[in-house]
């Protein structure tokens, strides 16, 4: 797992929609909203100076969607519908998926053994030279060969590796062969597998969706930059403990969700990503500072959510994030908890509307 994965995961809303898990993180989950108490506090006790929140400027860089981007989506659709047939009456061919056992021997290292290891013979994942050696091999057939691999990698596929090479010997036994059946991309295939009737309609619709996705992403980034500008110019001292705990638990729950995708525990996932619970605590401190600054902003700008407009705002909020019904949300979260999210939305919208945001179309390579 690459270390930068955790950094991407950390770009969460301050409390946000994901923050609706805010009291179910590292501690014991409590689904009873009435059992939770949010302590009242004076924001002025913590935000000593609120940074300027108007007259700011940011670029909103919208990535241009290319034909290659659309083709990549089509390739994924084809890949997800590709099937494999078991083959027993011929030897392995380029393009087949094979299952192998192998012993890898390298001078100065212990032998490495793999069983029932899957290799696609046109993927290059094991190196072109390795995969070519398996072409023509029969089921239950074995072959021993030596290939050169990059000295600082396991499989010789690291494009950024240094040029130094070492000899690596493999003894491979082929266990099974599967023939790849790639569907033909026709209008009929598109109509069966998607909501579009033709390939042209699919490409046009996919391009539009990607453009909308890129625009949403660019807007979110611009909003985050505006928030950061205000936070950096603000003077925040201390915080209410429950606000910090709210953000910390939200972070923990989010990372637990990502860890579950890999069948991992929270601590193991963080460790593999080069992080720890202490790093989450530091992130929670930063999130809490942002939370307090935005709380101060909505009050200073006169856009706070009052008792008079709370019900209306809650209905809009539930519909915006497709959270079910107002009754369901109100039974799970206290009014104070929901207000944190709703105020953040109000502050973010205000910043985006009342500052200079310059939209620019940029290449993905930029």
Coordinates of C-alpha atoms in Angstrom, one line a residue:
X1 CA 0.0 0.0 0.0
X2 CA 1.4 3.4 -1.0
X3 CA 1.9 6.0 1.7
X4 CA 0.1 8.6 -0.3
X5 CA -3.1 6.6 -0.2
X6 CA -3.8 7.8 3.4
X7 CA -3.2 11.4 2.4
X8 CA -6.0 11.1 -0.2
X9 CA -8.3 9.5 2.3
X10 CA -7.7 12.3 4.7
X11 CA -9.2 15.0 2.5
X12 CA -12.5 14.7 4.2
X13 CA -15.1 17.3 5.0
X14 CA -14.7 18.9 8.4
X15 CA -17.7 17.1 9.6
X16 CA -19.6 16.9 6.4
X17 CA -21.7 14.0 5.2
X18 CA -19.1 11.6 6.3
X19 CA -19.2 13.3 9.7
X20 CA -22.7 11.8 10.2
X21 CA -20.7 8.8 11.6
X22 CA -19.1 11.2 14.0
X23 CA -20.0 9.5 17.2
X24 CA -19.4 6.0 16.0
X25 CA -15.6 6.0 15.4
X26 CA -12.9 4.7 17.6
X27 CA -15.1 4.6 20.7
X28 CA -18.3 2.8 21.4
X29 CA -21.1 3.5 19.0
X30 CA -24.2 5.1 20.4
X31 CA -27.1 5.3 18.0
X32 CA -29.4 7.0 20.5
X33 CA -29.3 10.7 19.7
X34 CA -31.2 11.6 22.9
X35 CA -28.4 10.0 25.0
X36 CA -25.7 12.2 23.6
X37 CA -25.1 15.7 24.9
X38 CA -23.4 18.4 23.0
X39 CA -22.0 21.0 25.3
X40 CA -22.8 24.6 24.6
X41 CA -19.8 27.0 24.2
X42 CA -18.9 30.5 23.2
X43 CA -17.1 30.5 19.9
X44 CA -15.3 33.7 20.9
X45 CA -13.5 31.9 23.6
X46 CA -11.7 29.9 21.0
X47 CA -11.5 31.9 17.8
X48 CA -9.7 35.0 18.9
X49 CA -9.3 36.4 15.4
X50 CA -11.4 35.4 12.4
X51 CA -9.4 35.7 9.2
X52 CA -10.7 37.7 6.3
X53 CA -13.3 35.7 4.4
X54 CA -14.1 38.0 1.5
X55 CA -11.9 39.5 -1.2
X56 CA -10.1 36.2 -1.6
X57 CA -9.3 34.6 -5.0
X58 CA -8.6 31.1 -6.1
X59 CA -8.5 29.2 -9.4
X60 CA -11.0 26.4 -10.1
X61 CA -9.0 24.1 -12.3
X62 CA -11.3 21.8 -14.3
X63 CA -9.6 18.9 -15.9
X64 CA -10.4 18.5 -19.6
X65 CA -12.0 15.1 -20.5
X66 CA -10.2 13.5 -23.4
X67 CA -11.1 10.7 -25.8
X68 CA -8.6 8.5 -23.9
X69 CA -10.6 9.1 -20.7
X70 CA -13.7 7.9 -22.3
X71 CA -11.9 4.9 -23.8
X72 CA -10.6 4.0 -20.4
X73 CA -14.2 3.8 -19.1
X74 CA -15.2 1.7 -22.1
X75 CA -12.2 -0.6 -21.5
X76 CA -13.3 -1.0 -17.9
X77 CA -16.7 -1.9 -19.0
X78 CA -15.3 -4.5 -21.4
X79 CA -12.9 -5.8 -18.7
X80 CA -15.7 -6.3 -16.2
X81 CA -17.7 -8.3 -18.8
X82 CA -14.7 -10.4 -19.9
X83 CA -15.0 -14.1 -19.1
X84 CA -12.6 -17.0 -19.0
X85 CA -13.1 -20.6 -20.3
X86 CA -11.2 -23.5 -19.0
X87 CA -8.9 -25.0 -21.6
X88 CA -7.7 -28.6 -21.5
X89 CA -6.9 -29.5 -25.1
X90 CA -4.0 -27.2 -26.0
X91 CA -0.9 -25.5 -24.6
X92 CA -0.7 -22.0 -23.2
X93 CA -1.0 -19.1 -25.7
X94 CA -0.4 -15.4 -25.4
X95 CA -3.5 -13.8 -23.9
X96 CA -4.4 -16.8 -21.8
X97 CA -4.8 -16.6 -18.0
X98 CA -2.8 -19.4 -16.4
X99 CA -2.4 -20.6 -12.9
X100 CA 1.2 -21.7 -11.9
X101 CA 3.4 -22.9 -9.0
X102 CA 6.9 -21.5 -9.0
X103 CA 10.1 -21.4 -7.1
X104 CA 12.2 -18.3 -7.5
X105 CA 15.9 -18.5 -6.8
X106 CA 18.3 -15.6 -6.6
X107 CA 21.9 -15.4 -5.4
X108 CA 22.1 -14.2 -1.8
X109 CA 18.4 -14.6 -1.1
X110 CA 16.2 -17.4 0.2
X111 CA 14.1 -19.2 -2.4
X112 CA 10.6 -17.8 -2.8
X113 CA 7.7 -20.2 -3.4
X114 CA 4.3 -19.4 -4.8
X115 CA 1.4 -21.8 -5.4
X116 CA -1.7 -21.4 -7.5
X117 CA -0.4 -18.0 -8.7
X118 CA -2.4 -16.4 -11.5
X119 CA -0.7 -14.8 -14.4
X120 CA -2.2 -13.1 -17.5
X121 CA 0.2 -13.8 -20.3
X122 CA -0.3 -10.5 -22.1
X123 CA -0.3 -8.3 -19.0
X124 CA 3.4 -7.7 -18.4
X125 CA 2.8 -7.9 -14.7
X126 CA 5.5 -10.6 -14.3
X127 CA 7.7 -9.1 -17.0
X128 CA 7.4 -9.8 -20.8
X129 CA 10.4 -12.2 -20.8
X130 CA 8.9 -14.2 -17.9
X131 CA 5.4 -14.5 -19.5
X132 CA 6.9 -15.4 -23.0
X133 CA 8.6 -18.4 -21.4
X134 CA 5.2 -19.8 -20.4
X135 CA 3.8 -19.6 -23.9
X136 CA 3.6 -23.1 -25.4
X137 CA 3.8 -24.9 -22.0
X138 CA 1.3 -27.7 -21.5
X139 CA -0.8 -28.3 -18.4
X140 CA 1.3 -30.0 -15.7
X141 CA 4.3 -29.1 -17.7
X142 CA 7.4 -27.6 -16.0
X143 CA 10.1 -25.3 -17.2
X144 CA 13.2 -23.8 -15.6
X145 CA 14.6 -20.5 -16.9
X146 CA 16.7 -17.5 -15.9
X147 CA 15.7 -14.0 -16.6
X148 CA 17.2 -10.6 -15.6
X149 CA 15.3 -8.4 -13.2
X150 CA 16.0 -5.1 -11.6
X151 CA 18.1 -5.6 -8.5
X152 CA 15.8 -3.5 -6.2
X153 CA 12.4 -5.0 -7.2
X154 CA 10.8 -8.3 -6.8
X155 CA 9.4 -8.7 -10.3
X156 CA 11.4 -6.4 -12.4
X157 CA 8.4 -4.3 -13.4
X158 CA 9.3 -1.0 -11.7
X159 CA 9.7 1.5 -14.4
X160 CA 11.5 3.9 -12.0
X161 CA 14.1 1.3 -11.0
X162 CA 17.8 1.7 -11.6
X163 CA 19.4 0.0 -14.5
X164 CA 21.3 -2.6 -12.4
X165 CA 20.1 -6.1 -13.2
X166 CA 20.5 -9.5 -11.5
X167 CA 19.9 -13.0 -12.7
X168 CA 16.8 -14.7 -11.3
X169 CA 16.0 -18.4 -11.9
X170 CA 12.4 -19.7 -11.9
X171 CA 11.1 -23.2 -11.9
X172 CA 7.5 -23.0 -13.1
X173 CA 4.8 -25.7 -13.2
X174 CA 1.7 -24.8 -15.2
X175 CA -1.5 -25.9 -13.3
X176 CA -4.3 -24.7 -15.6
X177 CA -5.2 -22.6 -18.6
X178 CA -8.1 -20.3 -19.2
X179 CA -8.9 -18.6 -22.5
X180 CA -9.9 -15.0 -22.3
X181 CA -13.3 -14.2 -24.0
X182 CA -13.5 -10.5 -24.7
X183 CA -16.9 -9.3 -25.6
X184 CA -17.3 -7.4 -28.9
X185 CA -18.2 -3.8 -28.4
X186 CA -21.3 -3.4 -30.4
X187 CA -24.5 -1.3 -30.0
X188 CA -26.2 -4.5 -28.8
X189 CA -23.5 -5.0 -26.1
X190 CA -23.8 -1.4 -25.0
X191 CA -27.6 -1.6 -24.8
X192 CA -27.4 -4.8 -22.7
X193 CA -24.8 -3.6 -20.3
X194 CA -25.5 0.1 -19.9
X195 CA -28.4 2.6 -19.9
X196 CA -27.4 3.7 -23.5
X197 CA -28.7 2.3 -26.8
X198 CA -25.7 2.8 -28.9
X199 CA -21.9 3.0 -28.6
X200 CA -22.0 6.7 -29.8
X201 CA -24.6 7.5 -27.1
X202 CA -22.5 5.7 -24.5
X203 CA -19.4 7.7 -25.4
X204 CA -21.3 11.0 -25.4
X205 CA -23.0 10.3 -22.1
X206 CA -19.8 9.0 -20.5
X207 CA -17.9 12.1 -21.5
X208 CA -20.6 14.3 -20.1
X209 CA -20.6 12.4 -16.8
X210 CA -16.8 12.7 -16.6
X211 CA -17.0 16.4 -17.3
X212 CA -19.5 16.8 -14.5
X213 CA -17.4 14.8 -12.1
X214 CA -14.3 16.8 -12.9
X215 CA -16.2 20.1 -12.5
X216 CA -17.5 18.9 -9.1
X217 CA -14.0 17.9 -8.0
X218 CA -12.6 21.2 -9.1
X219 CA -15.3 23.1 -7.2
X220 CA -14.6 21.1 -4.1
X221 CA -10.9 21.8 -4.3
X222 CA -11.5 25.5 -4.8
X223 CA -13.8 25.5 -1.8
X224 CA -11.2 23.8 0.3
X225 CA -8.6 26.3 -0.7
X226 CA -10.9 29.2 0.3
X227 CA -11.5 27.5 3.7
X228 CA -7.7 27.0 4.2
X229 CA -7.1 30.7 3.4
X230 CA -9.5 31.8 6.1
X231 CA -8.2 29.2 8.6
X232 CA -4.6 30.2 8.0
X233 CA -5.4 33.8 8.7
X234 CA -7.4 33.0 11.9
X235 CA -6.1 32.8 15.4
X236 CA -7.6 29.8 17.2
X237 CA -6.7 28.9 20.8
X238 CA -7.9 25.6 22.3
X239 CA -11.2 23.9 21.6
X240 CA -14.2 22.3 23.3
X241 CA -13.3 18.6 23.9
X242 CA -16.4 17.3 22.3
X243 CA -15.7 19.0 19.0
X244 CA -12.2 17.4 18.9
X245 CA -13.7 14.0 19.8
X246 CA -16.4 14.4 17.1
X247 CA -13.8 15.0 14.4
X248 CA -11.4 12.3 15.7
X249 CA -14.2 9.7 15.7
X250 CA -15.3 10.7 12.2
X251 CA -11.7 10.2 11.0
X252 CA -11.5 6.8 12.7
X253 CA -14.7 5.7 11.2
X254 CA -13.8 6.8 7.7
X255 CA -10.4 4.9 7.9
X256 CA -12.1 1.9 9.4
X257 CA -14.3 1.8 6.3
X258 CA -11.3 2.0 4.0
X259 CA -9.5 -0.7 6.0
X260 CA -12.5 -3.0 5.7
X261 CA -12.1 -2.9 1.9
X262 CA -8.7 -4.6 2.4
X263 CA -10.0 -6.9 5.1
X264 CA -7.8 -5.1 7.5
X265 CA -8.1 -3.6 11.0
X266 CA -7.8 0.2 11.5
X267 CA -4.3 -0.1 13.1
X268 CA -3.0 -2.5 10.5
X269 CA -4.3 -0.3 7.7
X270 CA -2.7 2.8 9.1
X271 CA 0.6 1.0 9.7
X272 CA 0.7 -0.3 6.1
X273 CA 0.1 3.3 4.9
X274 CA 3.0 4.6 7.1
X275 CA 0.7 6.3 9.6
X276 CA -0.8 5.7 13.1
X277 CA -3.5 6.8 15.4
X278 CA -1.3 9.6 16.6
X279 CA -1.3 11.0 13.0
X280 CA -5.1 10.8 13.0
X281 CA -5.1 12.8 16.2
X282 CA -3.0 15.5 14.5
X283 CA -5.5 15.5 11.6
X284 CA -8.3 15.8 14.1
X285 CA -6.7 18.9 15.6
X286 CA -6.5 20.6 12.2
X287 CA -10.1 19.6 11.4
X288 CA -11.2 21.0 14.7
X289 CA -9.6 24.3 14.0
X290 CA -11.4 24.4 10.7
X291 CA -14.7 23.5 12.4
X292 CA -14.4 26.4 14.9
X293 CA -13.4 28.9 12.2
X294 CA -16.4 28.0 10.1
X295 CA -18.6 28.2 13.1
X296 CA -17.3 31.7 13.7
X297 CA -17.7 32.6 10.1
X298 CA -21.4 31.8 9.8
X299 CA -22.1 33.9 12.9
X300 CA -20.0 36.8 11.8
X301 CA -21.5 36.8 8.3
X302 CA -25.0 36.6 9.6
X303 CA -25.8 33.3 7.9
X304 CA -26.2 31.1 10.9
X305 CA -29.0 28.6 11.0
X306 CA -31.7 29.8 13.5
X307 CA -34.5 28.0 15.2
X308 CA -36.9 29.7 12.7
X309 CA -35.2 28.3 9.6
X310 CA -33.8 25.0 11.0
X311 CA -36.6 22.8 9.9
X312 CA -36.5 24.1 6.4
X313 CA -32.7 23.8 6.2
X314 CA -32.8 20.3 7.6
X315 CA -35.3 19.2 4.9
X316 CA -33.0 20.7 2.2
X317 CA -30.0 19.1 3.8
X318 CA -31.6 15.6 3.9
X319 CA -32.7 15.9 0.3
X320 CA -29.3 17.2 -0.8
X321 CA -27.4 14.3 0.6
X322 CA -30.1 11.6 0.0
X323 CA -30.2 10.7 3.7
X324 CA -33.6 9.2 3.8
X325 CA -36.3 11.0 5.8
X326 CA -36.1 13.9 8.2
X327 CA -37.5 11.7 10.9
X328 CA -34.8 9.0 10.3
X329 CA -32.0 11.5 10.5
X330 CA -33.4 13.3 13.5
X331 CA -33.7 10.0 15.4
X332 CA -30.0 9.2 14.8
X333 CA -28.4 12.6 15.3
X334 CA -29.0 15.5 17.7
X335 CA -29.9 18.9 16.4
X336 CA -26.5 20.2 17.5
X337 CA -24.7 17.5 15.5
X338 CA -26.7 18.2 12.4
X339 CA -26.1 21.9 12.8
X340 CA -22.3 21.4 12.6
X341 CA -22.8 19.9 9.1
X342 CA -25.4 22.4 8.0
X343 CA -23.3 25.4 9.2
X344 CA -20.3 24.0 7.3
X345 CA -22.3 23.8 4.1
X346 CA -23.6 27.4 4.7
X347 CA -20.0 28.7 5.3
X348 CA -18.6 26.8 2.2
X349 CA -21.4 28.2 0.0
X350 CA -20.8 31.7 1.3
X351 CA -17.1 31.5 0.6
X352 CA -17.6 30.2 -2.9
X353 CA -20.2 32.8 -3.8
X354 CA -18.6 35.8 -2.2
X355 CA -15.1 35.5 -3.4
X356 CA -13.4 35.5 -6.8
X357 CA -13.3 32.0 -8.3
X358 CA -11.6 31.8 -11.7
X359 CA -12.6 28.7 -13.7
X360 CA -9.8 27.3 -15.9
X361 CA -9.8 24.3 -18.2
X362 CA -6.5 22.4 -17.7
X363 CA -4.9 19.2 -19.0
X364 CA -4.6 16.3 -16.7
X365 CA -0.9 16.4 -17.3
X366 CA -0.8 19.8 -15.6

